[in-house]
Amino acid sequence: MSKRETMLPYGQQWIDDEDIEAVITTLRSPYLTTGPNIGQFEEAVATYVGAKYAVAFSNGTAALHGACYAAGITAGDEVITTPITFAASANCARYMGADVVFADIDKDTYNIDPVDVASKITSRTKAIIPVDFTGQPCQIDLIMDIAREHQLVVIQDGAHSLGAEYKGAKIGSQADMTMFSFHPVKPVTTAEGGVIVTNSEQYYEKLKLFRSHGITHTPYAKEQGEWYYEMVDLGYNYRMTDLQAALGSSQMKKLDSFMKRRRQLVAIYTELLKDVPGIQVPSQLADTNSGWHLYSIQINQEVTKKSRKQIFEAMRAANIGVHVHYIPVYWFPYYEQLGYERGLCPIAEQWYAQALTLPLYPKMTDEDVQDVVHRLRMALLDRMNTDE
Ligand SMILES: *Cc1c(COP(=O)(O)O)cnc(C)c1O
């Protein structure tokens, strides 16, 4: 079997002429940053998810940092998150000097297990950062119940789940704060970008402060003169540009059609993979509607008699851009040096050992999906790269 001409990536943006036009229009406008597009983009995201406020940041990681600041997380606090996520979900707590506590995942949803979260709460716990891994919403109502009981702040990492639904409501209206990322592989893109949505005016004000140096224009001392502003806390320059916001507003219009297309492609994958021995397709809780950011399968290597590494390499050799999401965060040397040991979250580690992400993005064709599955079958049979 010959390889594909070019690599089919695991995820990719979809930019059309309308998006390009929006950016060019902004380039010709008086504002390249902190202009009218920022507010419009924030409004579009807040309205879409059903939240009162939205604050745009330069990227999702900066947005998570801002949310940790707004939540008042400080040194000595503990923050609970999942190990099956991108490192930023944990790193944001470290930026504030807090300690990260990893709770294990649920074996069916691959999201953080609310029961394990509850068992890890101590007098130092300040916040929970659940992640909607692959776009499948975490069990946010159970997590909010636990948080209310112990007066914890919940920052939902929705980097994968813009447009996804939990019990009929869009992700973004349930947690204290929710982060969305607009990196190119995410549901819609601003190249780099992040947004925090919240219903709390207090968090909203703090997020805006943190995004721009801790500077406020509130006229505390108007008698000083029109030029006067104050820096009231140590903030950062985490602002999004107007170019990015213009692209974001244009992309938001396409979110529903992108989501629909992802769901169609997933239905094809699931149908074609359902009788492949040793392959477990991702499942979904009945009351959730996943955004399908990623399509991650589990490979039972006892059945396939091929290791995940062999299958990964065979697929890559055929130009199928398979990937693995994610290496347990506490396995990284940085966290290892802080004292985290292997075996901490056994279900997460088991997940990682068997996980393989197949390409999934709106611009893929039905034939692309059929080709990926065909080549996966060949890899399992070890006929990759040999003529049939
Ligand atoms: C992408 C991602 C982030 C970080 O977002 P950036 O915009 O890349 O900074 C955080 N958490 C998860 C789960 C992500 O996938």
mmCIF file of C-alpha atoms and ligand atoms in Angstrom:
data_model
loop_
_atom_site.group_PDB
_atom_site.id
_atom_site.type_symbol
_atom_site.label_atom_id
_atom_site.label_comp_id
_atom_site.label_asym_id
_atom_site.label_seq_id
_atom_site.Cartn_x
_atom_site.Cartn_y
_atom_site.Cartn_z
ATOM 1 C CA MET A 1 0.000 0.000 0.000
ATOM 2 C CA SER A 2 1.498 3.311 -1.032
ATOM 3 C CA LYS A 3 1.486 6.240 1.300
ATOM 4 C CA ARG A 4 -0.714 9.294 0.923
ATOM 5 C CA GLU A 5 0.846 12.095 -1.091
ATOM 6 C CA THR A 6 0.839 14.558 1.786
ATOM 7 C CA MET A 7 0.441 14.112 5.522
ATOM 8 C CA LEU A 8 -3.160 14.091 6.716
ATOM 9 C CA PRO A 9 -2.817 16.056 9.969
ATOM 10 C CA TYR A 10 -4.656 15.085 13.173
ATOM 11 C CA GLY A 11 -6.297 18.505 13.238
ATOM 12 C CA GLN A 12 -6.334 21.629 11.092
ATOM 13 C CA GLN A 13 -8.023 25.009 10.804
ATOM 14 C CA TRP A 14 -10.471 25.967 8.062
ATOM 15 C CA ILE A 15 -9.946 29.551 6.886
ATOM 16 C CA ASP A 16 -12.080 30.882 4.012
ATOM 17 C CA ASP A 17 -12.141 34.111 1.993
ATOM 18 C CA GLU A 18 -14.572 35.755 4.395
ATOM 19 C CA ASP A 19 -12.121 35.182 7.282
ATOM 20 C CA ILE A 20 -9.255 36.615 5.222
ATOM 21 C CA GLU A 21 -11.339 39.630 4.243
ATOM 22 C CA ALA A 22 -12.141 40.336 7.916
ATOM 23 C CA VAL A 23 -8.446 40.401 8.812
ATOM 24 C CA ILE A 24 -7.519 42.594 5.815
ATOM 25 C CA THR A 25 -10.279 45.080 6.684
ATOM 26 C CA THR A 26 -8.822 45.362 10.188
ATOM 27 C CA LEU A 27 -5.314 45.847 8.814
ATOM 28 C CA ARG A 28 -6.594 48.927 6.956
ATOM 29 C CA SER A 29 -8.408 50.246 10.049
ATOM 30 C CA PRO A 30 -7.032 52.627 12.713
ATOM 31 C CA TYR A 31 -6.818 49.868 15.351
ATOM 32 C CA LEU A 32 -4.529 46.878 15.195
ATOM 33 C CA THR A 33 -4.952 46.025 18.852
ATOM 34 C CA THR A 34 -7.538 46.768 21.553
ATOM 35 C CA GLY A 35 -9.942 48.238 19.030
ATOM 36 C CA PRO A 36 -13.623 47.571 18.385
ATOM 37 C CA ASN A 37 -13.101 43.969 17.252
ATOM 38 C CA ILE A 38 -12.138 42.765 20.731
ATOM 39 C CA GLY A 39 -15.489 43.691 22.279
ATOM 40 C CA GLN A 40 -17.378 42.257 19.308
ATOM 41 C CA PHE A 41 -15.527 38.959 19.525
ATOM 42 C CA GLU A 42 -16.028 38.749 23.294
ATOM 43 C CA GLU A 43 -19.718 39.467 22.827
ATOM 44 C CA ALA A 44 -19.996 36.765 20.142
ATOM 45 C CA VAL A 45 -18.431 34.134 22.413
ATOM 46 C CA ALA A 46 -20.402 35.143 25.530
ATOM 47 C CA THR A 47 -23.707 35.157 23.630
ATOM 48 C CA TYR A 48 -22.980 31.853 21.931
ATOM 49 C CA VAL A 49 -22.248 29.981 25.177
ATOM 50 C CA GLY A 50 -24.833 31.807 27.287
ATOM 51 C CA ALA A 51 -22.468 33.576 29.693
ATOM 52 C CA LYS A 52 -22.664 37.180 30.879
ATOM 53 C CA TYR A 53 -19.049 38.187 30.334
ATOM 54 C CA ALA A 54 -16.124 37.192 28.124
ATOM 55 C CA VAL A 55 -12.513 38.396 28.256
ATOM 56 C CA ALA A 56 -10.180 37.707 25.316
ATOM 57 C CA PHE A 57 -6.515 36.866 25.929
ATOM 58 C CA SER A 58 -3.461 36.399 23.720
ATOM 59 C CA ASN A 59 -3.769 32.611 24.062
ATOM 60 C CA GLY A 60 -5.581 29.978 26.099
ATOM 61 C CA THR A 61 -2.703 29.489 28.519
ATOM 62 C CA ALA A 62 -2.639 33.210 29.348
ATOM 63 C CA ALA A 63 -6.414 33.019 29.818
ATOM 64 C CA LEU A 64 -6.015 30.145 32.308
ATOM 65 C CA HIS A 65 -3.348 32.172 34.120
ATOM 66 C CA GLY A 66 -5.796 35.074 34.310
ATOM 67 C CA ALA A 67 -8.550 32.822 35.656
ATOM 68 C CA CYS A 68 -6.214 31.509 38.388
ATOM 69 C CA TYR A 69 -5.395 35.116 39.321
ATOM 70 C CA ALA A 70 -9.084 36.090 39.394
ATOM 71 C CA ALA A 71 -9.844 33.039 41.554
ATOM 72 C CA GLY A 72 -7.298 34.299 44.074
ATOM 73 C CA ILE A 73 -5.087 31.210 43.889
ATOM 74 C CA THR A 74 -1.823 31.790 45.765
ATOM 75 C CA ALA A 75 1.267 29.965 47.014
ATOM 76 C CA GLY A 76 0.399 27.118 49.346
ATOM 77 C CA ASP A 77 -3.006 26.489 47.758
ATOM 78 C CA GLU A 78 -3.850 23.186 46.115
ATOM 79 C CA VAL A 79 -5.533 22.961 42.727
ATOM 80 C CA ILE A 80 -7.031 19.686 41.495
ATOM 81 C CA THR A 81 -6.896 18.754 37.805
ATOM 82 C CA THR A 82 -6.653 15.738 35.506
ATOM 83 C CA PRO A 83 -3.366 14.268 34.248
ATOM 84 C CA ILE A 84 -4.889 13.500 30.828
ATOM 85 C CA THR A 85 -4.683 17.010 29.433
ATOM 86 C CA PHE A 86 -2.316 19.495 27.870
ATOM 87 C CA ALA A 87 0.265 20.681 30.430
ATOM 88 C CA ALA A 88 -1.221 24.202 30.544
ATOM 89 C CA SER A 89 -4.225 22.991 32.605
ATOM 90 C CA ALA A 90 -1.815 22.250 35.468
ATOM 91 C CA ASN A 91 0.883 24.843 34.749
ATOM 92 C CA CYS A 92 -1.518 27.756 35.315
ATOM 93 C CA ALA A 93 -1.768 26.784 38.998
ATOM 94 C CA ARG A 94 2.036 26.635 39.201
ATOM 95 C CA TYR A 95 2.254 30.217 37.830
ATOM 96 C CA MET A 96 0.467 31.298 41.032
ATOM 97 C CA GLY A 97 2.771 29.202 43.200
ATOM 98 C CA ALA A 98 0.061 26.657 44.000
ATOM 99 C CA ASP A 99 0.537 22.890 44.200
ATOM 100 C CA VAL A 100 -1.145 20.699 41.602
ATOM 101 C CA VAL A 101 -3.071 17.650 42.813
ATOM 102 C CA PHE A 102 -3.918 15.134 40.112
ATOM 103 C CA ALA A 103 -7.195 13.233 40.358
ATOM 104 C CA ASP A 104 -7.611 10.104 38.245
ATOM 105 C CA ILE A 105 -9.896 9.851 35.218
ATOM 106 C CA ASP A 106 -13.130 7.917 34.833
ATOM 107 C CA LYS A 107 -12.555 4.734 32.826
ATOM 108 C CA ASP A 108 -15.537 5.346 30.507
ATOM 109 C CA THR A 109 -15.452 9.107 29.832
ATOM 110 C CA TYR A 110 -11.668 9.613 30.201
ATOM 111 C CA ASN A 111 -12.529 12.832 32.012
ATOM 112 C CA ILE A 112 -11.642 13.660 35.608
ATOM 113 C CA ASP A 113 -13.519 11.360 38.019
ATOM 114 C CA PRO A 114 -15.663 13.457 40.406
ATOM 115 C CA VAL A 115 -15.388 10.737 43.073
ATOM 116 C CA ASP A 116 -11.589 10.919 42.974
ATOM 117 C CA VAL A 117 -11.757 14.732 43.027
ATOM 118 C CA ALA A 118 -13.796 14.608 46.234
ATOM 119 C CA SER A 119 -11.315 12.209 47.828
ATOM 120 C CA LYS A 120 -8.379 14.566 47.118
ATOM 121 C CA ILE A 121 -9.818 17.668 48.795
ATOM 122 C CA THR A 122 -7.858 18.986 51.779
ATOM 123 C CA SER A 123 -8.009 22.160 53.872
ATOM 124 C CA ARG A 124 -5.584 23.706 51.347
ATOM 125 C CA THR A 125 -7.688 23.019 48.237
ATOM 126 C CA LYS A 126 -8.645 26.244 46.497
ATOM 127 C CA ALA A 127 -9.844 25.314 43.027
ATOM 128 C CA ILE A 128 -10.715 22.521 40.612
ATOM 129 C CA ILE A 129 -9.721 22.696 36.933
ATOM 130 C CA PRO A 130 -11.699 20.004 35.099
ATOM 131 C CA VAL A 131 -10.997 19.534 31.397
ATOM 132 C CA ASP A 132 -13.473 18.598 28.664
ATOM 133 C CA PHE A 133 -11.046 16.141 27.145
ATOM 134 C CA THR A 134 -11.540 15.566 23.379
ATOM 135 C CA GLY A 135 -14.569 17.891 23.529
ATOM 136 C CA GLN A 136 -16.620 15.555 25.699
ATOM 137 C CA PRO A 137 -17.957 17.625 28.613
ATOM 138 C CA CYS A 138 -16.796 16.641 32.087
ATOM 139 C CA GLN A 139 -19.500 15.969 34.678
ATOM 140 C CA ILE A 140 -19.641 19.626 35.578
ATOM 141 C CA ASP A 141 -22.804 19.466 37.727
ATOM 142 C CA LEU A 142 -21.232 16.892 40.068
ATOM 143 C CA ILE A 143 -18.010 18.915 40.168
ATOM 144 C CA MET A 144 -19.925 22.125 40.953
ATOM 145 C CA ASP A 145 -21.739 20.331 43.802
ATOM 146 C CA ILE A 146 -18.414 19.254 45.312
ATOM 147 C CA ALA A 147 -17.000 22.764 44.847
ATOM 148 C CA ARG A 148 -19.978 24.469 46.510
ATOM 149 C CA GLU A 149 -19.782 22.121 49.462
ATOM 150 C CA HIS A 150 -16.108 22.984 50.032
ATOM 151 C CA GLN A 151 -16.189 26.605 48.764
ATOM 152 C CA LEU A 152 -13.842 25.973 45.855
ATOM 153 C CA VAL A 153 -13.586 27.832 42.572
ATOM 154 C CA VAL A 154 -14.145 25.834 39.379
ATOM 155 C CA ILE A 155 -12.225 26.854 36.261
ATOM 156 C CA GLN A 156 -13.394 24.625 33.422
ATOM 157 C CA ASP A 157 -10.739 24.049 30.769
ATOM 158 C CA GLY A 158 -12.950 24.043 27.692
ATOM 159 C CA ALA A 159 -10.058 24.297 25.208
ATOM 160 C CA HIS A 160 -11.647 21.347 23.347
ATOM 161 C CA SER A 161 -15.317 22.000 23.989
ATOM 162 C CA LEU A 162 -16.491 25.298 22.526
ATOM 163 C CA GLY A 163 -19.932 24.393 21.134
ATOM 164 C CA ALA A 164 -20.256 21.161 23.123
ATOM 165 C CA GLU A 165 -23.268 20.660 25.377
ATOM 166 C CA TYR A 166 -23.885 19.262 28.835
ATOM 167 C CA LYS A 167 -27.486 18.431 29.746
ATOM 168 C CA GLY A 168 -28.752 20.662 26.968
ATOM 169 C CA ALA A 169 -26.662 23.736 27.866
ATOM 170 C CA LYS A 170 -23.597 24.950 26.006
ATOM 171 C CA ILE A 171 -20.310 24.590 27.886
ATOM 172 C CA GLY A 172 -19.424 27.961 29.381
ATOM 173 C CA SER A 173 -22.436 28.765 31.530
ATOM 174 C CA GLN A 174 -21.985 26.232 34.352
ATOM 175 C CA ALA A 175 -18.534 26.735 35.934
ATOM 176 C CA ASP A 176 -17.314 29.862 37.756
ATOM 177 C CA MET A 177 -15.040 30.528 34.801
ATOM 178 C CA THR A 178 -14.542 28.600 31.551
ATOM 179 C CA MET A 179 -11.570 28.860 29.213
ATOM 180 C CA PHE A 180 -11.738 28.405 25.453
ATOM 181 C CA SER A 181 -8.646 28.184 23.254
ATOM 182 C CA PHE A 182 -8.498 29.464 19.680
ATOM 183 C CA HIS A 183 -5.294 27.727 18.634
ATOM 184 C CA PRO A 184 -5.554 26.497 14.993
ATOM 185 C CA VAL A 185 -6.424 22.886 15.870
ATOM 186 C CA LYS A 186 -9.185 23.926 18.285
ATOM 187 C CA PRO A 187 -12.906 24.186 17.311
ATOM 188 C CA VAL A 188 -12.452 27.659 15.742
ATOM 189 C CA THR A 189 -9.301 29.748 15.564
ATOM 190 C CA THR A 190 -7.724 33.182 15.990
ATOM 191 C CA ALA A 191 -4.227 31.720 15.241
ATOM 192 C CA GLU A 192 -3.358 32.199 18.917
ATOM 193 C CA GLY A 193 -6.068 33.198 21.331
ATOM 194 C CA GLY A 194 -8.022 32.397 24.450
ATOM 195 C CA VAL A 195 -11.214 33.557 26.139
ATOM 196 C CA ILE A 196 -12.523 33.280 29.687
ATOM 197 C CA VAL A 197 -16.293 33.400 30.072
ATOM 198 C CA THR A 198 -17.953 33.990 33.436
ATOM 199 C CA ASN A 199 -21.202 35.186 35.000
ATOM 200 C CA SER A 200 -19.350 36.985 37.797
ATOM 201 C CA GLU A 201 -18.752 40.707 37.488
ATOM 202 C CA GLN A 202 -16.004 40.465 40.103
ATOM 203 C CA TYR A 203 -14.057 37.885 38.085
ATOM 204 C CA TYR A 204 -14.695 39.873 34.921
ATOM 205 C CA GLU A 205 -13.090 43.005 36.384
ATOM 206 C CA LYS A 206 -10.085 41.057 37.672
ATOM 207 C CA LEU A 207 -9.572 39.312 34.339
ATOM 208 C CA LYS A 208 -9.477 42.629 32.497
ATOM 209 C CA LEU A 209 -7.016 44.046 35.016
ATOM 210 C CA PHE A 210 -4.688 41.053 34.756
ATOM 211 C CA ARG A 211 -4.747 41.094 30.946
ATOM 212 C CA SER A 212 -3.276 44.581 30.764
ATOM 213 C CA HIS A 213 -0.520 45.189 33.346
ATOM 214 C CA GLY A 214 -2.898 45.582 36.296
ATOM 215 C CA ILE A 215 -3.672 49.033 34.951
ATOM 216 C CA THR A 216 -7.031 50.635 35.605
ATOM 217 C CA HIS A 217 -8.522 53.692 33.958
ATOM 218 C CA THR A 218 -11.169 54.031 36.625
ATOM 219 C CA PRO A 219 -11.089 57.731 37.525
ATOM 220 C CA TYR A 220 -9.889 57.307 41.112
ATOM 221 C CA ALA A 221 -8.229 60.646 40.892
ATOM 222 C CA LYS A 222 -9.787 62.448 37.962
ATOM 223 C CA GLU A 223 -8.560 65.750 39.413
ATOM 224 C CA GLN A 224 -5.053 64.605 38.452
ATOM 225 C CA GLY A 225 -5.935 65.044 34.790
ATOM 226 C CA GLU A 226 -7.234 63.132 31.766
ATOM 227 C CA TRP A 227 -3.936 61.279 31.264
ATOM 228 C CA TYR A 228 -4.055 59.708 34.675
ATOM 229 C CA TYR A 229 -4.208 55.977 35.218
ATOM 230 C CA GLU A 230 -3.088 53.667 37.969
ATOM 231 C CA MET A 231 -1.411 50.300 38.155
ATOM 232 C CA VAL A 232 -3.115 48.608 41.073
ATOM 233 C CA ASP A 233 -1.690 45.089 40.823
ATOM 234 C CA LEU A 234 1.045 43.234 38.959
ATOM 235 C CA GLY A 235 -0.547 42.251 35.648
ATOM 236 C CA TYR A 236 0.781 41.157 32.267
ATOM 237 C CA ASN A 237 0.454 42.084 28.623
ATOM 238 C CA TYR A 238 -1.864 39.251 27.624
ATOM 239 C CA ARG A 239 -3.940 41.230 25.140
ATOM 240 C CA MET A 240 -5.358 39.785 21.936
ATOM 241 C CA THR A 241 -4.874 41.867 18.766
ATOM 242 C CA ASP A 242 -7.770 43.279 16.766
ATOM 243 C CA LEU A 243 -6.594 41.195 13.793
ATOM 244 C CA GLN A 244 -7.096 38.031 15.820
ATOM 245 C CA ALA A 245 -10.454 39.198 17.148
ATOM 246 C CA ALA A 246 -11.662 39.966 13.597
ATOM 247 C CA LEU A 247 -10.708 36.445 12.557
ATOM 248 C CA GLY A 248 -12.390 35.085 15.688
ATOM 249 C CA SER A 249 -15.725 36.806 15.030
ATOM 250 C CA SER A 250 -15.692 35.535 11.467
ATOM 251 C CA GLN A 251 -14.836 32.002 12.607
ATOM 252 C CA MET A 252 -17.550 31.978 15.294
ATOM 253 C CA LYS A 253 -20.133 32.140 12.490
ATOM 254 C CA LYS A 254 -18.860 28.790 11.252
ATOM 255 C CA LEU A 255 -18.658 27.002 14.583
ATOM 256 C CA ASP A 256 -22.014 25.225 14.265
ATOM 257 C CA SER A 257 -21.310 23.993 10.743
ATOM 258 C CA PHE A 258 -17.815 22.824 11.783
ATOM 259 C CA MET A 259 -19.349 20.965 14.726
ATOM 260 C CA LYS A 260 -21.948 19.337 12.493
ATOM 261 C CA ARG A 261 -19.249 18.173 10.122
ATOM 262 C CA ARG A 262 -17.124 16.765 12.957
ATOM 263 C CA ARG A 263 -20.135 14.763 14.176
ATOM 264 C CA GLN A 264 -20.744 13.380 10.674
ATOM 265 C CA LEU A 265 -17.122 12.278 10.363
ATOM 266 C CA VAL A 266 -17.215 10.688 13.820
ATOM 267 C CA ALA A 267 -20.315 8.706 12.839
ATOM 268 C CA ILE A 268 -18.386 7.288 9.869
ATOM 269 C CA TYR A 269 -15.357 6.433 12.003
ATOM 270 C CA THR A 270 -17.485 4.751 14.630
ATOM 271 C CA GLU A 271 -19.400 2.705 12.063
ATOM 272 C CA LEU A 272 -16.249 1.584 10.214
ATOM 273 C CA LEU A 273 -14.313 0.793 13.387
ATOM 274 C CA LYS A 274 -16.995 -0.978 15.347
ATOM 275 C CA ASP A 275 -16.016 -4.486 14.323
ATOM 276 C CA VAL A 276 -12.239 -4.021 14.192
ATOM 277 C CA PRO A 277 -10.808 -6.420 16.803
ATOM 278 C CA GLY A 278 -8.815 -4.753 19.586
ATOM 279 C CA ILE A 279 -10.047 -1.237 18.810
ATOM 280 C CA GLN A 280 -12.227 0.573 21.313
ATOM 281 C CA VAL A 281 -13.957 3.669 19.926
ATOM 282 C CA PRO A 282 -14.666 6.626 22.247
ATOM 283 C CA SER A 283 -18.014 6.596 24.030
ATOM 284 C CA GLN A 284 -20.206 9.481 25.043
ATOM 285 C CA LEU A 285 -22.377 9.982 28.139
ATOM 286 C CA ALA A 286 -26.081 10.062 27.297
ATOM 287 C CA ASP A 287 -26.598 13.623 28.542
ATOM 288 C CA THR A 288 -23.635 15.172 26.721
ATOM 289 C CA ASN A 289 -23.082 16.321 23.169
ATOM 290 C CA SER A 290 -19.349 16.244 22.504
ATOM 291 C CA GLY A 291 -17.635 18.853 20.359
ATOM 292 C CA TRP A 292 -15.376 16.070 19.030
ATOM 293 C CA HIS A 293 -12.167 18.072 19.073
ATOM 294 C CA LEU A 294 -10.239 14.790 19.014
ATOM 295 C CA TYR A 295 -11.051 11.248 17.997
ATOM 296 C CA SER A 296 -9.008 9.079 20.338
ATOM 297 C CA ILE A 297 -9.263 5.324 20.153
ATOM 298 C CA GLN A 298 -7.933 2.735 22.595
ATOM 299 C CA ILE A 299 -5.821 -0.121 21.283
ATOM 300 C CA ASN A 300 -6.011 -3.386 23.180
ATOM 301 C CA GLN A 301 -2.522 -4.637 22.421
ATOM 302 C CA GLU A 302 -3.249 -8.121 23.734
ATOM 303 C CA VAL A 303 -5.828 -8.515 20.980
ATOM 304 C CA THR A 304 -4.031 -6.643 18.195
ATOM 305 C CA LYS A 305 -0.660 -8.328 18.891
ATOM 306 C CA LYS A 306 0.804 -5.052 17.664
ATOM 307 C CA SER A 307 2.042 -2.385 19.999
ATOM 308 C CA ARG A 308 0.618 1.101 19.931
ATOM 309 C CA LYS A 309 4.078 2.277 18.828
ATOM 310 C CA GLN A 310 4.117 -0.127 15.864
ATOM 311 C CA ILE A 311 0.675 1.007 14.750
ATOM 312 C CA PHE A 312 1.587 4.673 15.254
ATOM 313 C CA GLU A 313 4.750 4.302 13.177
ATOM 314 C CA ALA A 314 3.025 2.363 10.396
ATOM 315 C CA MET A 315 0.351 5.048 10.145
ATOM 316 C CA ARG A 316 2.888 7.872 10.118
ATOM 317 C CA ALA A 317 4.858 6.046 7.423
ATOM 318 C CA ALA A 318 1.684 6.085 5.322
ATOM 319 C CA ASN A 319 1.334 9.847 5.923
ATOM 320 C CA ILE A 320 -1.558 9.569 8.358
ATOM 321 C CA GLY A 321 -0.860 12.157 11.044
ATOM 322 C CA VAL A 322 -1.907 10.078 14.041
ATOM 323 C CA HIS A 323 -0.993 11.448 17.454
ATOM 324 C CA VAL A 324 -1.245 10.573 21.147
ATOM 325 C CA HIS A 325 -3.275 12.675 23.600
ATOM 326 C CA TYR A 326 -1.990 12.905 26.281
ATOM 327 C CA ILE A 327 1.132 11.863 28.172
ATOM 328 C CA PRO A 328 0.109 12.053 31.878
ATOM 329 C CA VAL A 329 1.189 15.555 32.907
ATOM 330 C CA TYR A 330 2.968 14.426 36.088
ATOM 331 C CA TRP A 331 5.243 12.167 34.022
ATOM 332 C CA PHE A 332 7.026 15.215 32.615
ATOM 333 C CA PRO A 333 10.478 15.875 34.130
ATOM 334 C CA TYR A 334 9.344 19.238 35.537
ATOM 335 C CA TYR A 335 6.625 17.565 37.598
ATOM 336 C CA GLU A 336 8.754 14.528 38.379
ATOM 337 C CA GLN A 337 11.309 16.862 39.963
ATOM 338 C CA LEU A 338 8.526 18.208 42.171
ATOM 339 C CA GLY A 339 8.070 14.709 43.564
ATOM 340 C CA TYR A 340 5.179 13.216 41.564
ATOM 341 C CA GLU A 341 5.604 9.506 41.040
ATOM 342 C CA ARG A 342 4.451 7.051 38.385
ATOM 343 C CA GLY A 343 1.424 5.052 39.407
ATOM 344 C CA LEU A 344 -0.297 8.094 40.931
ATOM 345 C CA CYS A 345 -3.337 7.833 38.625
ATOM 346 C CA PRO A 346 -3.494 4.223 37.364
ATOM 347 C CA ILE A 347 -6.524 4.635 35.090
ATOM 348 C CA ALA A 348 -4.944 7.652 33.399
ATOM 349 C CA GLU A 349 -1.708 5.759 32.849
ATOM 350 C CA GLN A 350 -3.599 2.808 31.405
ATOM 351 C CA TRP A 351 -5.444 5.180 29.071
ATOM 352 C CA TYR A 352 -2.197 6.726 27.893
ATOM 353 C CA ALA A 353 -0.609 3.333 27.175
ATOM 354 C CA GLN A 354 -3.423 2.439 24.764
ATOM 355 C CA ALA A 355 -4.381 5.792 23.235
ATOM 356 C CA LEU A 356 -4.114 6.744 19.581
ATOM 357 C CA THR A 357 -5.629 9.893 18.077
ATOM 358 C CA LEU A 358 -6.907 9.589 14.507
ATOM 359 C CA PRO A 359 -7.181 12.660 12.236
ATOM 360 C CA LEU A 360 -10.391 14.650 12.656
ATOM 361 C CA TYR A 361 -11.214 18.153 11.431
ATOM 362 C CA PRO A 362 -14.112 19.705 9.495
ATOM 363 C CA LYS A 363 -12.335 19.920 6.143
ATOM 364 C CA MET A 364 -11.668 16.167 6.005
ATOM 365 C CA THR A 365 -13.706 14.267 3.434
ATOM 366 C CA ASP A 366 -15.670 11.064 3.997
ATOM 367 C CA GLU A 367 -13.058 9.379 1.794
ATOM 368 C CA ASP A 368 -10.273 10.600 4.087
ATOM 369 C CA VAL A 369 -11.957 8.850 7.013
ATOM 370 C CA GLN A 370 -12.408 5.672 4.973
ATOM 371 C CA ASP A 371 -8.747 5.848 4.001
ATOM 372 C CA VAL A 372 -7.602 6.269 7.625
ATOM 373 C CA VAL A 373 -9.638 3.238 8.708
ATOM 374 C CA HIS A 374 -8.441 1.189 5.747
ATOM 375 C CA ARG A 375 -4.833 1.972 6.569
ATOM 376 C CA LEU A 376 -5.411 1.249 10.243
ATOM 377 C CA ARG A 377 -6.748 -2.198 9.291
ATOM 378 C CA MET A 378 -3.660 -2.729 7.127
ATOM 379 C CA ALA A 379 -1.384 -1.630 9.977
ATOM 380 C CA LEU A 380 -3.091 -4.124 12.268
ATOM 381 C CA LEU A 381 -2.499 -6.797 9.636
ATOM 382 C CA ASP A 382 1.052 -5.570 9.093
ATOM 383 C CA ARG A 383 0.507 -4.979 5.398
ATOM 384 C CA MET A 384 1.313 -1.302 5.541
ATOM 385 C CA ASN A 385 3.673 -0.188 2.785
ATOM 386 C CA THR A 386 3.630 -3.519 0.979
ATOM 387 C CA ASP A 387 1.709 -4.040 -2.213
ATOM 388 C CA GLU A 388 -1.527 -5.886 -1.817
HETATM 389 C C1 LIG B 1 -4.752 23.952 23.723
HETATM 390 C C2 LIG B 1 -4.999 23.712 25.163
HETATM 391 C C3 LIG B 1 -4.684 24.649 26.162
HETATM 392 C C4 LIG B 1 -3.881 25.885 25.913
HETATM 393 O O1 LIG B 1 -4.384 26.711 24.953
HETATM 394 P P1 LIG B 1 -3.386 27.627 24.072
HETATM 395 O O2 LIG B 1 -4.325 28.538 23.370
HETATM 396 O O3 LIG B 1 -2.637 26.718 23.151
HETATM 397 O O4 LIG B 1 -2.489 28.348 25.020
HETATM 398 C C5 LIG B 1 -5.057 24.362 27.461
HETATM 399 N N1 LIG B 1 -5.695 23.225 27.783
HETATM 400 C C6 LIG B 1 -5.975 22.287 26.858
HETATM 401 C C7 LIG B 1 -6.691 21.052 27.268
HETATM 402 C C8 LIG B 1 -5.629 22.495 25.525
HETATM 403 O O5 LIG B 1 -5.883 21.547 24.612
#
